[in-house]
Amino acid sequence: SKQEGSWVVTGNYDGDTVTLSYKNVPICNFSSEDFGFSGQDIYTFKSALLDVVESDSGFVKKVISRQPAAKVAALEGLFPELLK
């Protein structure tokens, strides 16, 4: 896993899915099928993802908004700072 502040990005055993978490709560999964990373470059993808979430609050809001409505509501309740 790779961590920056309250954000953590972890890869699964097969190296085909990356999970973005905030304060140990999973926010979103990113699959290699959708984002084109391989097991060999998963570390680069994880680093780039952390860079984006640390520097671009609009990206974070967009990722959260694309989650199921119940999850969005729960995340808003838990972490209102992410949606400011």
PDB file of C-alpha atoms in Angstrom:
ATOM      1  CA  SER A   1       0.000   0.000   0.000  1.00  0.00           C
ATOM      2  CA  LYS A   2       0.999   3.607  -0.502  1.00  0.00           C
ATOM      3  CA  GLN A   3      -0.074   6.407   1.863  1.00  0.00           C
ATOM      4  CA  GLU A   4      -0.216  10.192   1.775  1.00  0.00           C
ATOM      5  CA  GLY A   5      -1.800  11.917   4.776  1.00  0.00           C
ATOM      6  CA  SER A   6      -5.231  10.389   5.383  1.00  0.00           C
ATOM      7  CA  TRP A   7      -5.315   8.746   1.950  1.00  0.00           C
ATOM      8  CA  VAL A   8      -4.158   5.182   1.299  1.00  0.00           C
ATOM      9  CA  VAL A   9      -4.028   3.339  -2.015  1.00  0.00           C
ATOM     10  CA  THR A  10      -3.763  -0.443  -1.914  1.00  0.00           C
ATOM     11  CA  GLY A  11      -3.512  -3.007  -4.668  1.00  0.00           C
ATOM     12  CA  ASN A  12      -5.042  -6.456  -4.574  1.00  0.00           C
ATOM     13  CA  TYR A  13      -2.991  -9.646  -4.745  1.00  0.00           C
ATOM     14  CA  ASP A  14      -3.490 -10.079  -8.493  1.00  0.00           C
ATOM     15  CA  GLY A  15      -2.428  -6.490  -9.206  1.00  0.00           C
ATOM     16  CA  ASP A  16      -5.558  -5.753 -11.223  1.00  0.00           C
ATOM     17  CA  THR A  17      -7.501  -3.586  -8.767  1.00  0.00           C
ATOM     18  CA  VAL A  18      -6.489  -0.567  -6.700  1.00  0.00           C
ATOM     19  CA  THR A  19      -8.581   0.674  -3.762  1.00  0.00           C
ATOM     20  CA  LEU A  20      -8.533   4.311  -2.699  1.00  0.00           C
ATOM     21  CA  SER A  21      -9.314   4.769   1.000  1.00  0.00           C
ATOM     22  CA  TYR A  22      -9.658   7.821   3.226  1.00  0.00           C
ATOM     23  CA  LYS A  23      -9.024   7.375   6.954  1.00  0.00           C
ATOM     24  CA  ASN A  24      -9.204   3.590   6.419  1.00  0.00           C
ATOM     25  CA  VAL A  25     -12.628   3.750   4.717  1.00  0.00           C
ATOM     26  CA  PRO A  26     -12.691   2.472   1.110  1.00  0.00           C
ATOM     27  CA  ILE A  27     -13.891   5.201  -1.237  1.00  0.00           C
ATOM     28  CA  CYS A  28     -13.485   3.686  -4.703  1.00  0.00           C
ATOM     29  CA  ASN A  29     -11.932   0.789  -6.624  1.00  0.00           C
ATOM     30  CA  PHE A  30     -10.005   1.317  -9.842  1.00  0.00           C
ATOM     31  CA  SER A  31      -9.600  -1.710 -12.107  1.00  0.00           C
ATOM     32  CA  SER A  32      -6.779  -2.318 -14.545  1.00  0.00           C
ATOM     33  CA  GLU A  33      -9.435  -3.134 -17.143  1.00  0.00           C
ATOM     34  CA  ASP A  34     -10.884   0.391 -16.864  1.00  0.00           C
ATOM     35  CA  PHE A  35      -7.669   2.340 -16.295  1.00  0.00           C
ATOM     36  CA  GLY A  36      -5.103   0.363 -18.280  1.00  0.00           C
ATOM     37  CA  PHE A  37      -2.449  -0.341 -15.642  1.00  0.00           C
ATOM     38  CA  SER A  38      -0.719  -3.699 -15.338  1.00  0.00           C
ATOM     39  CA  GLY A  39       0.812  -5.510 -12.396  1.00  0.00           C
ATOM     40  CA  GLN A  40       4.147  -4.099 -13.505  1.00  0.00           C
ATOM     41  CA  ASP A  41       3.073  -0.466 -13.381  1.00  0.00           C
ATOM     42  CA  ILE A  42       0.543  -0.623 -10.542  1.00  0.00           C
ATOM     43  CA  TYR A  43       2.987   1.202  -8.236  1.00  0.00           C
ATOM     44  CA  THR A  44       3.135   4.120 -10.691  1.00  0.00           C
ATOM     45  CA  PHE A  45      -0.675   4.187 -10.927  1.00  0.00           C
ATOM     46  CA  LYS A  46      -0.985   4.187  -7.129  1.00  0.00           C
ATOM     47  CA  SER A  47       1.517   7.044  -6.802  1.00  0.00           C
ATOM     48  CA  ALA A  48      -0.231   9.075  -9.494  1.00  0.00           C
ATOM     49  CA  LEU A  49      -3.614   8.474  -7.861  1.00  0.00           C
ATOM     50  CA  LEU A  50      -2.298   9.721  -4.512  1.00  0.00           C
ATOM     51  CA  ASP A  51      -0.814  12.795  -6.167  1.00  0.00           C
ATOM     52  CA  VAL A  52      -4.164  13.620  -7.756  1.00  0.00           C
ATOM     53  CA  VAL A  53      -6.251  13.188  -4.591  1.00  0.00           C
ATOM     54  CA  GLU A  54      -3.804  15.321  -2.612  1.00  0.00           C
ATOM     55  CA  SER A  55      -3.774  18.139  -5.153  1.00  0.00           C
ATOM     56  CA  ASP A  56      -7.220  18.134  -6.790  1.00  0.00           C
ATOM     57  CA  SER A  57     -10.300  18.287  -4.560  1.00  0.00           C
ATOM     58  CA  GLY A  58     -12.470  18.347  -7.694  1.00  0.00           C
ATOM     59  CA  PHE A  59     -11.227  14.871  -8.590  1.00  0.00           C
ATOM     60  CA  VAL A  60     -12.162  13.594  -5.124  1.00  0.00           C
ATOM     61  CA  LYS A  61     -15.647  15.097  -5.398  1.00  0.00           C
ATOM     62  CA  LYS A  62     -16.110  13.526  -8.836  1.00  0.00           C
ATOM     63  CA  VAL A  63     -15.010  10.082  -7.593  1.00  0.00           C
ATOM     64  CA  ILE A  64     -17.388  10.300  -4.627  1.00  0.00           C
ATOM     65  CA  SER A  65     -20.296  11.523  -6.767  1.00  0.00           C
ATOM     66  CA  ARG A  66     -20.004   8.428  -8.980  1.00  0.00           C
ATOM     67  CA  GLN A  67     -20.574   6.046  -6.071  1.00  0.00           C
ATOM     68  CA  PRO A  68     -24.025   4.594  -5.242  1.00  0.00           C
ATOM     69  CA  ALA A  69     -26.332   7.132  -3.565  1.00  0.00           C
ATOM     70  CA  ALA A  70     -26.283   5.376  -0.178  1.00  0.00           C
ATOM     71  CA  LYS A  71     -22.482   5.369  -0.161  1.00  0.00           C
ATOM     72  CA  VAL A  72     -22.349   9.049  -1.136  1.00  0.00           C
ATOM     73  CA  ALA A  73     -24.683   9.888   1.759  1.00  0.00           C
ATOM     74  CA  ALA A  74     -22.597   7.848   4.187  1.00  0.00           C
ATOM     75  CA  LEU A  75     -19.357   9.471   3.014  1.00  0.00           C
ATOM     76  CA  GLU A  76     -20.915  12.939   3.297  1.00  0.00           C
ATOM     77  CA  GLY A  77     -21.850  12.142   6.899  1.00  0.00           C
ATOM     78  CA  LEU A  78     -18.458  10.692   7.786  1.00  0.00           C
ATOM     79  CA  PHE A  79     -16.186  13.071   5.892  1.00  0.00           C
ATOM     80  CA  PRO A  80     -17.895  16.378   5.050  1.00  0.00           C
ATOM     81  CA  GLU A  81     -14.434  17.889   4.469  1.00  0.00           C
ATOM     82  CA  LEU A  82     -14.092  15.857   1.277  1.00  0.00           C
ATOM     83  CA  LEU A  83     -17.060  17.552  -0.345  1.00  0.00           C
ATOM     84  CA  LYS A  84     -16.239  21.175   0.496  1.00  0.00           C
TER      85      LYS A  84
END
